[in-house]
Each structure stands twice: as structure tokens, then as C-alpha cells.
Amino acid sequence: MAFQTSSNRVLSLRTCSSLRRTASISSLCFRRSSSVGLLSTLNLAYYSTYPESDICSSKRRSRGPTMAAKKASEGVKPEDGKYKHTVDLPKTAFGMRANSAVREPEIQKLWDENQVFKKVASGNNGGNFVLHDGPPYANGDLHMGHALNKILKDIINRYKLLQNYKVDYVPGWDCHGLPIELKVLQSLDDNARKELTPLKLRAKAAKFAKATVKTQMASFKRYGVWADWDHPYLTLDPEYEAAQIEVFGQMVLQGYIYRGRKPVHWSPSSRTALAEAELEYPEGHVSRSMYSIFKLVRAPSASGGLLEEFFPDLCLAIWTTTPWTIPANAAVAVNSKLQYAVVEVLPPSGDVSTSPGEGKKRLGNILKEQKIPFLIVASELVPTLEAKWGTKLVVKKLMMGSDLENYRYIHPIDNKECPVVLGGDYITTESGTGLVHTAPGHGQEDYVTGLKYGLPVFSPVDDDGIFTEEAGQFRGLDVLGNGNTAIIDYLDEHKSMVMVEQYKHKYPYDWRTKKPTIFRATEQWFASVEGFRKAAMEAINTVAWFPSQAENRITSMTSSRSDWCISRQRTWGVPIPVFYHVDSKEPLLNEETMNHIKAIISQKGSDAWWYMKVEELLPESYREKSSEYVKGMDTMDVWFDSGSSWAAVLEKRDGLRYPADLYLEGTDQHRGWFQSSLLTSVATKGKAPYAGVITHGFVLDERGLKMSKSLGNVVDPTIVIEGGKDAKESPSYGADVLRLWVSSVDYTGDVLIGAQVLRQMSEIYRKLRGTLRFLLGNLHDWEVHNAVPYDDLPSIDQHALFQLANVVNNIKESYENYQFFKIFQIIQRFVIVDLSNFYFDAAKDRLYVGGSTSFTRRSCQTVLAEHLLSISRIIAPILPHLAEDVWQNLPFPFTKPEGSIAKFVFESRWPDLDQRWLSSTNEEIDFWENILELRTEVNKVLEVARTGKTIGSSLEAKVYLHTSDDSLATRLNAMCISKNDADTLNRIFITSQVEILPSEMSSEKIEYKGEYIIPGKEKKIWIGVSRAEGLKCERCWNYSSQVGSFIEHPTLCNRCHDVVSVQAPPALAAAVS
């Protein structure tokens, strides 16, 4: 998989009219970093190719034949109306209004009844494409982040279908874990909870998860997402659970799984260990930080009397944001590379407050003493501590941190001796004192330091975050509440607390209960990431990451992560298949026992672990000793569940393969599913489970704020699609408008959505639908055999195909690079603006009044047919309902290369372009660019003439041009007398006449003038406008000196006379309503 930059000349100055003067479209990506104020100006940027002053009002352009026929069809009599039946107006059943609430479900039903996804995928022969679905939690309604994620995946899958790939997309759901367990518990009253056995809880959790899957699946389908909905993967399915047990077993046999007592993130509110991915760090958390002192009592024998002069009045000054961990203190750590100072503490100059309250700052009783002990602090922090404590610190002696190793101090609570140890680089002078209170049972860095020195892992805290009996006088107190306060007060009473103050910092919270967590040492099962970290880092380098900076993020997280705690103390999950010896507590976990349990779970599901007896769960060889064992009741981390999906789905399902081509999830999954999948795969297979990874940002409201019910800024995708109670406030936009929004944003960052954005998307969708309706309506009598060969097409039509080919190629490249916002920009500019403002505008004359079977009309229809077939397919991945609606209204069948009819748009495959369309020379491309910009300048002069009342519509005008460039003048003259009517300048300018003057002297009497300067060539074209010569043709409204020359049709021009003379009177042409 490669992500490249464009090599095509698509939408360059050569291919888009007036591009250099357009508003920047790159600003339309709704990035969080964008100015929110930009949104109010988007209408101009979206809907205009030219600056506002350059646009000739469509109401003032010539619409004669169209308006006349429309009025006639509505019973309004025009001037005469006898030629209205000769006008070829658009005819189609394709409505201007999408009526998405009705039409989209009808289209989805059509797809389902005809099994379009399955048939197209199985019929393609261009190889397999596997986008592996990351499973959302089955615990509630979908939000806009889900919509963004699933629609992005669907856009990619649908594009791959058009590219002839076999796409087998299996949707998944994460069905275990605390979120679902909590939902079940919240639905029960106290009595029901008391009667809830593990098996009853698991049954209710499974029922809830399956019901949620059904609800979420219906929503995903309504988004227009194609998937194997009949065969999703659920992490609660027995075959999935068995595959997960197999992954776990392989990691055990590799030596990567172990049981140990070490500190982990623990949630007292959930009563379980948590993984890093289950934490959040909300803004505004405030801890009570404390400066405390521990009295030194003994120096090491090798100290050489370094600090002897300060004994026995010498203390270590430490700082902590978790005073409740002081009972578990086992050492004080210093940085060997930092310089430390013995300081004399002079009494504070002002009053010392010793209030025991919860105020912002509280000084300790020690500062009221007449004689304050000497303190050891980092020398660099002396000025900072003086300011905080409001006292003078006099430096008495300096030493390095390494000099302090193995000094001994008295524990401030239980009076035991503890050592001074050397910690790591985590000890800095950014805050605190430069000395770190070390409790190996309550911190990862403390634990690592403790291993080095053989310190005890002490954690006198239970599952609820309450001090145990081991905490002595503090037993029964809440460590995050009154226990914290009690520790502070105790230390202050015993002259060991210098100061307490509020400290605002990031602190881990349980992402489900939204309550603070603690670090707590418990017996848990771990995956030793250190054992395969190098292989994981190497695997990361083999993956294509989009955006590229995503690689830096997962590299950083993987390189720094500690061992993975994979056990949870919950009921709803896959059990860790281990038995413990009744007496020794030693675990029984080997290949034989795990294979036996895997076989049971594959047949009966993981419930068997709870209802089967130990002797049934053990293999035959252990049956006689079954009474000596009990089964463990820990379940696996849900990230291990979803992180095993590559084994349970990719390796097990037909049509899929491992590794997958692509994973696509939110940026938060760098520490979640992307990482857990990587770790399990590398540990067991030695490689990453994905060849490529795409990440997207979060969805915010229009102001860039996180959505929340309390702010009232939640945008519900269901309401966007179906509408709300108030149709005016919350109209029904349909799935395609939501999908169009997804394509419009640069999803690599956070994206914005709201009412104003949706209105703008709806308007763009409406204009696109109008463009497609124009194409359909003007091909109502088209048949393939009417096509004009490319070499015979007028120049304007060849140029239109050149632009189309470039657009198709550029859009293809953007699909390949997953840059959908570029597709949105191209479609917006080319399909909605350039086609409508130029080619369609110029084509209407020959389409409506040029004659039903005339060469110019057939040549135009040839081009329109190619545009219709190409545009409907290139937008199909993004707007599948619109594309299919167009396809079902095609006025002619589309035959595939092998001869069969494509009944559905996704059967047609990606447009196969004629390479001759791209054969235009640079000179020809430059010429048409100049013609388009010249047309813009002509429109400006026409507008001035209209303001001066010389003309009304542009057909009342004659345009004069002069250039001193002989070759250009020759080319312009040739266009004025072109053999085919389509290439004439008056048709391009939508005026009645154009004359090329031999010199500017001939233009002196022309009142309205302007000029066009050809960029970079120092050449100019002089422009003049006067009233057209001759009379107005009743049929086409062009002015011509030939009107009145034909006896049988005295009100017609020469062209209309010829058309009417050969055209039999058909039934009245119905105008498109």
C-alpha cells in the first residue's frame, strides 16, 4: 500500500476555468484548526468558480426556448407558441427533490432483494481486499463518531468494488466487559442485584449486548453501509472466544504471560484493574499535594562523615500528590546526577497558618518551631521552595545525589528504618523537592526502583479504595477522601508536614464511571511486552500509516508502555483459563489444560467456565487431582478480546486473509485496538496484523467543542438522516448528505459538524442532483448508436472529454490515497460549478433548439452520456443512493465489456476511459483556458451593457473582438465561421453575433468595452459590445438578419427554418417540472 502525490495535470490552470482567481477550496475541510468564523463565508467558496463580480446572473442569460415551452406546458400563452413542439426539452422521471426518507430505504431494499453487494463482490476477479472492522462496544446508541468511522470504511469498500476487487467486509462488535455489565446492573433494583448470580448476570449481559448489536446494525445499514450483515463477528460467540483462548495459550507457551504482584491502574468505583486505554484524563483535576520531611538517622559506612555535622537534626524533604500512599512508603529516591543541598530553614517572617481545613494552602506546625531541622533538597529548587514556604533557606552544604545512596531514615508513621535509593530520570527539578517518596505498591516507577533494591511491595488498600487492617489507625478510611486528610493531619501533628496546597494536574479517571483511579499492587496476569517489544517496533515499520505522523504516535506508545495487565476482576468476559492449587496457590496453566478448555468453550461458550465443575474443566490426566485445584475467576481485558480479532476472524473466515489490507479507526486506538492487535499478533505470529492503518480524528460541533448532552450540542446521525420532531429545526437530510459531509472533511484531524454545515452540504447535494438531472433529462432520446466518433466531435466537446478524463483520473488517485476531501473539492468544482456554468450553459441552445437529430445535438449528447456514466460511478462510493437512483433512471442500458447489462451502478465498475481524450496538446489546453477566461471578461462587459439598458438578455448582444496577435486572430476568426455550430464563439458566449475586428480603429463607435490580458504572454484581446443586428427569432430567440427571409416561416432564423422544415410535429414536449 502506498500513498502518493498526484502526477496528473488534473484541475490545474489548464483544466479548470479561472482557477487562479477562485476562492481557496482547501479551506473547506472543517478542521478544528480552521477559523470557525470561516463557516459564515462558505457559500461563495462552495458555489462559485469565479469572483462574485464575474458571474453573469442566470436570470439574465438567454433562457428563451426553455421558458417559452415551460409556459406553454403550463397553459401560459407565449408570443405565438406555434413552434413549442419543436423544442427538445429535458424529460426524466428523476426528481429534483431527493425525498431521501422514502427513496433511500427503497434503494436499500432493492440492493438487499437483489443481493447486489454479494453478487458484485463474488463476481469481481481483481483480487481480494480486506478492510478489517474494529468492533464498537455493544452498549448504547451510535454517535457521530461511529457514523464517520463506518462511512469512511464503506467509501473505501465501495471504491474497491468498482475497481474489480472481491470485498468481504465482516462487521464486528465488542460484547464483553464492564460497560455492558454496568448497563445491566443499572437496570436492576437492589433486590434483583442481591439475587444476581454470575451466570444470571452473564445471561443478562449477553441478551443486552445482542439487542444492542441489532439496534446498531440497523443504524449502520441506514447509513448505506454494505457488509456481511448476516454473518457479523461478536466477541461473545463461542468460536471467537475459543480463538481468543488459543491466542492467549500461544502467548503462554512463548513465555510472554506471567502472574505477578505489581501496581496497576485500579478503579475503586468499578472494583477492577484497568488498562491504559480504559483511562481518561479530564481537565481540571486538583490534588492535595504535600511537602513532608523524613528524619535521617544513619549514614552508610562509606559516607566518610559527609553529613555528620548535621545529625541528628537532618531530614529529607519530599513532595507528593498522593499523601494517602505514605503508609506504603519504602524508600526515598534521588537522582544521582542532580545536585542536592543541606539547607537551614529560617523561621517564616509572617504568621504561620496551621488550619486543618481544605484551603488552597496550609503551612505545617513544623514551621512554628523555634528550631527547625536542616533539610535536604535539590539545590536548583531552593529559590522555588523559599517562595512557596515563605521562609529563607540558607545553603550549608552541597553534594550529588549519588552521595546520598543508602542513608537511612525513620518512616514517619510506623518508625521503621528505610533507605535512600537512586531512582531514574523521572526525578527532575520541574516540581517538588527533587526527592521522591517511593511506594512500590502504588506506582510503576516506584515498583521498578523497588525491584532494583529489593523493596517490599506494600499496598494496604482494598478493592473499594479503603485502607485495610495493614494501614493500622487509618483502616476503614477512603484513600481518596477522608483517608488522605487523616494522613496529612497525622504528619502535621507529628511535625512532619511542611505545607499542603492544591495542585492542578492530569490525573487518570475510569472512563466508564468518570471517577478517579489509584495505583494499587494486586496479583494480576500480565503480558510481558518487554519480551517482544523489539519485534513490535520492527513490525510497526512495515506498516503504511495514514496520516504518516500516526507512525510516530504508535511508536512512542509501544516503546514506552509497561507490561500489559490483561486480567480483570469482573464476571462478564472471557475467563483466564487457569487453575490454582488449593494449598500452594500455584497456577496450573499448560498446553494440555488450555487445549481442553478451548475445545469446551468452542462448543459451549465461555459460560461453561462458570457452570462446569473443576473436574469437568480439567483434562483427563488431571481428573484424579481435581479436588486439589480451584478455577480462577479473573476475566481477560476486553482489549485482549478485540485484539484477538485477527485470529478469530481474519484467520478463520473464508474470503478473508491475515494480515488485513487495512485497519481504520479513531486516533485514540493507537493505545487501544491498533496496539492490542499489534501486540497479540507480533507475540504469536511475529508480524503486524495489518498492512496499512488509517486513523481519523474526533467529531466536534461547529465551534470546535466536544459534544455533550449538558452543552446541548450533540449532533445525532439518526436525526440528521431521518429528521427530528421539529422538521424546520431538524430536517431529514438523508444518509447521502451525511456521507457527503464525511467526504468533505479532512478526517486526519478533528472535524466539525452542525446545523450550518449540514445546510451547506444539503445545498451542494441539491446542486449535484440538479446536474445529474440535467444529464438524464437531455439524454431521454439517446441511444448508443447515435454516438459521434471522437475524431468527429467539435473542439468544445473534445475539450469537455479532456476535462472529464482528468477529473476521473484525479478522483481515482484521491480514492487510492484515501483523500476523500479532495474528491469533494473536485466534484464541487467540476460537476457542480464548471459544467453548469460553462459547458451546460453553452450546450442548451443546441440541445433544445438545434434539432432532435442534428449533428451538434448528437455530439453534445455523446459527451453528456459519457459524463453521466462517469460521474454517477465516481460519486457512487460516497453517494451510493444518489448514484443508484441515477442508474435506475438511465434512459439507455449500459453494456459491460463482456456484453452483459449492468443493472446496478456497482455492477458497472470504474469508468474505463478512452485514452484519446487525454491527447490534447498543451497549446490546445492553453487555448481553451484562454477562451473560458475570455468568456468571463465578455460577461463583465455584457453586464455593463445590460446596466446601461442597451441589452436585456445576452442574446440581444453582439460581441466584437480584436487582437494584434495574428495567429490568435486567425483562430478566433475560424471559430466564428466554424462548420459546426457548437464551436462558434457566439454559442460559447451565448450572444447572437461575434465579429473579429481587423483593428481597434473600427471600434471607436462601440460604447461598451473591456479587455482580456492573456496571462504570461503580454497579449491582450480587446472586447466591445453593442446591440445585436437583425430581428429576434421566435423559436431560439437569437437575433439574425435572416429572420423574415422565409415565406413559410417568416419569424425564424436560418437554422430554425432548416430544423422546422425537416422535423415532423411530434407530441407536445413536456417541460421538466
PDB file of N, CA, C and O in Angstrom, residues 891-910:
ATOM      1  N   PRO A 891     -31.813   6.398 -19.271  1.00  0.00           N
ATOM      2  CA  PRO A 891     -32.734   6.224 -20.402  1.00  0.00           C
ATOM      3  C   PRO A 891     -32.214   5.230 -21.446  1.00  0.00           C
ATOM      4  O   PRO A 891     -32.851   5.005 -22.469  1.00  0.00           O
ATOM      5  N   PHE A 892     -31.066   4.652 -21.182  1.00  0.00           N
ATOM      6  CA  PHE A 892     -30.478   3.676 -22.093  1.00  0.00           C
ATOM      7  C   PHE A 892     -29.722   2.646 -21.266  1.00  0.00           C
ATOM      8  O   PHE A 892     -29.264   2.941 -20.161  1.00  0.00           O
ATOM      9  N   PRO A 893     -29.581   1.408 -21.740  1.00  0.00           N
ATOM     10  CA  PRO A 893     -28.863   0.391 -20.976  1.00  0.00           C
ATOM     11  C   PRO A 893     -27.353   0.593 -21.075  1.00  0.00           C
ATOM     12  O   PRO A 893     -26.852   1.145 -22.059  1.00  0.00           O
ATOM     13  N   PHE A 894     -26.640   0.181 -20.021  1.00  0.00           N
ATOM     14  CA  PHE A 894     -25.174   0.231 -20.041  1.00  0.00           C
ATOM     15  C   PHE A 894     -24.652  -1.192 -20.186  1.00  0.00           C
ATOM     16  O   PHE A 894     -24.897  -2.049 -19.336  1.00  0.00           O
ATOM     17  N   THR A 895     -23.937  -1.417 -21.252  1.00  0.00           N
ATOM     18  CA  THR A 895     -23.412  -2.747 -21.527  1.00  0.00           C
ATOM     19  C   THR A 895     -21.954  -2.833 -21.095  1.00  0.00           C
ATOM     20  O   THR A 895     -21.123  -2.010 -21.488  1.00  0.00           O
ATOM     21  N   LYS A 896     -21.653  -3.828 -20.266  1.00  0.00           N
ATOM     22  CA  LYS A 896     -20.287  -4.032 -19.809  1.00  0.00           C
ATOM     23  C   LYS A 896     -19.439  -4.623 -20.940  1.00  0.00           C
ATOM     24  O   LYS A 896     -19.980  -5.160 -21.911  1.00  0.00           O
ATOM     25  N   PRO A 897     -18.116  -4.562 -20.825  1.00  0.00           N
ATOM     26  CA  PRO A 897     -17.240  -5.060 -21.901  1.00  0.00           C
ATOM     27  C   PRO A 897     -17.527  -6.505 -22.318  1.00  0.00           C
ATOM     28  O   PRO A 897     -17.406  -6.843 -23.491  1.00  0.00           O
ATOM     29  N   GLU A 898     -17.918  -7.341 -21.342  1.00  0.00           N
ATOM     30  CA  GLU A 898     -18.176  -8.742 -21.688  1.00  0.00           C
ATOM     31  C   GLU A 898     -19.548  -8.943 -22.312  1.00  0.00           C
ATOM     32  O   GLU A 898     -19.906 -10.068 -22.697  1.00  0.00           O
ATOM     33  N   GLY A 899     -20.348  -7.881 -22.408  1.00  0.00           N
ATOM     34  CA  GLY A 899     -21.612  -7.963 -23.106  1.00  0.00           C
ATOM     35  C   GLY A 899     -22.855  -7.972 -22.253  1.00  0.00           C
ATOM     36  O   GLY A 899     -23.968  -7.830 -22.772  1.00  0.00           O
ATOM     37  N   SER A 900     -22.730  -8.124 -20.948  1.00  0.00           N
ATOM     38  CA  SER A 900     -23.901  -8.144 -20.076  1.00  0.00           C
ATOM     39  C   SER A 900     -24.315  -6.730 -19.702  1.00  0.00           C
ATOM     40  O   SER A 900     -23.531  -5.781 -19.778  1.00  0.00           O
ATOM     41  N   ILE A 901     -25.558  -6.586 -19.288  1.00  0.00           N
ATOM     42  CA  ILE A 901     -26.104  -5.287 -18.889  1.00  0.00           C
ATOM     43  C   ILE A 901     -25.856  -5.058 -17.401  1.00  0.00           C
ATOM     44  O   ILE A 901     -26.122  -5.933 -16.574  1.00  0.00           O
ATOM     45  N   ALA A 902     -25.341  -3.893 -17.059  1.00  0.00           N
ATOM     46  CA  ALA A 902     -25.157  -3.513 -15.656  1.00  0.00           C
ATOM     47  C   ALA A 902     -26.475  -2.958 -15.136  1.00  0.00           C
ATOM     48  O   ALA A 902     -26.827  -1.818 -15.419  1.00  0.00           O
ATOM     49  N   LYS A 903     -27.199  -3.765 -14.369  1.00  0.00           N
ATOM     50  CA  LYS A 903     -28.497  -3.324 -13.860  1.00  0.00           C
ATOM     51  C   LYS A 903     -28.353  -2.387 -12.667  1.00  0.00           C
ATOM     52  O   LYS A 903     -29.288  -1.649 -12.343  1.00  0.00           O
ATOM     53  N   PHE A 904     -27.213  -2.464 -12.002  1.00  0.00           N
ATOM     54  CA  PHE A 904     -26.965  -1.624 -10.830  1.00  0.00           C
ATOM     55  C   PHE A 904     -25.627  -0.921 -11.017  1.00  0.00           C
ATOM     56  O   PHE A 904     -24.720  -1.439 -11.681  1.00  0.00           O
ATOM     57  N   VAL A 905     -25.489   0.241 -10.420  1.00  0.00           N
ATOM     58  CA  VAL A 905     -24.319   1.062 -10.674  1.00  0.00           C
ATOM     59  C   VAL A 905     -23.028   0.348 -10.278  1.00  0.00           C
ATOM     60  O   VAL A 905     -21.995   0.497 -10.946  1.00  0.00           O
ATOM     61  N   PHE A 906     -23.053  -0.453  -9.211  1.00  0.00           N
ATOM     62  CA  PHE A 906     -21.819  -1.104  -8.773  1.00  0.00           C
ATOM     63  C   PHE A 906     -21.477  -2.333  -9.613  1.00  0.00           C
ATOM     64  O   PHE A 906     -20.409  -2.912  -9.430  1.00  0.00           O
ATOM     65  N   GLU A 907     -22.347  -2.697 -10.511  1.00  0.00           N
ATOM     66  CA  GLU A 907     -22.008  -3.741 -11.473  1.00  0.00           C
ATOM     67  C   GLU A 907     -21.216  -3.177 -12.651  1.00  0.00           C
ATOM     68  O   GLU A 907     -20.642  -3.919 -13.440  1.00  0.00           O
ATOM     69  N   SER A 908     -21.183  -1.865 -12.770  1.00  0.00           N
ATOM     70  CA  SER A 908     -20.612  -1.227 -13.963  1.00  0.00           C
ATOM     71  C   SER A 908     -19.106  -1.050 -13.889  1.00  0.00           C
ATOM     72  O   SER A 908     -18.456  -0.811 -14.902  1.00  0.00           O
ATOM     73  N   ARG A 909     -18.548  -1.105 -12.672  1.00  0.00           N
ATOM     74  CA  ARG A 909     -17.122  -0.898 -12.431  1.00  0.00           C
ATOM     75  C   ARG A 909     -16.689   0.536 -12.743  1.00  0.00           C
ATOM     76  O   ARG A 909     -17.466   1.348 -13.217  1.00  0.00           O
ATOM     77  N   TRP A 910     -15.433   0.784 -12.446  1.00  0.00           N
ATOM     78  CA  TRP A 910     -14.870   2.135 -12.598  1.00  0.00           C
ATOM     79  C   TRP A 910     -14.827   2.505 -14.084  1.00  0.00           C
ATOM     80  O   TRP A 910     -14.599   1.648 -14.932  1.00  0.00           O
TER      81      TRP A 910
END
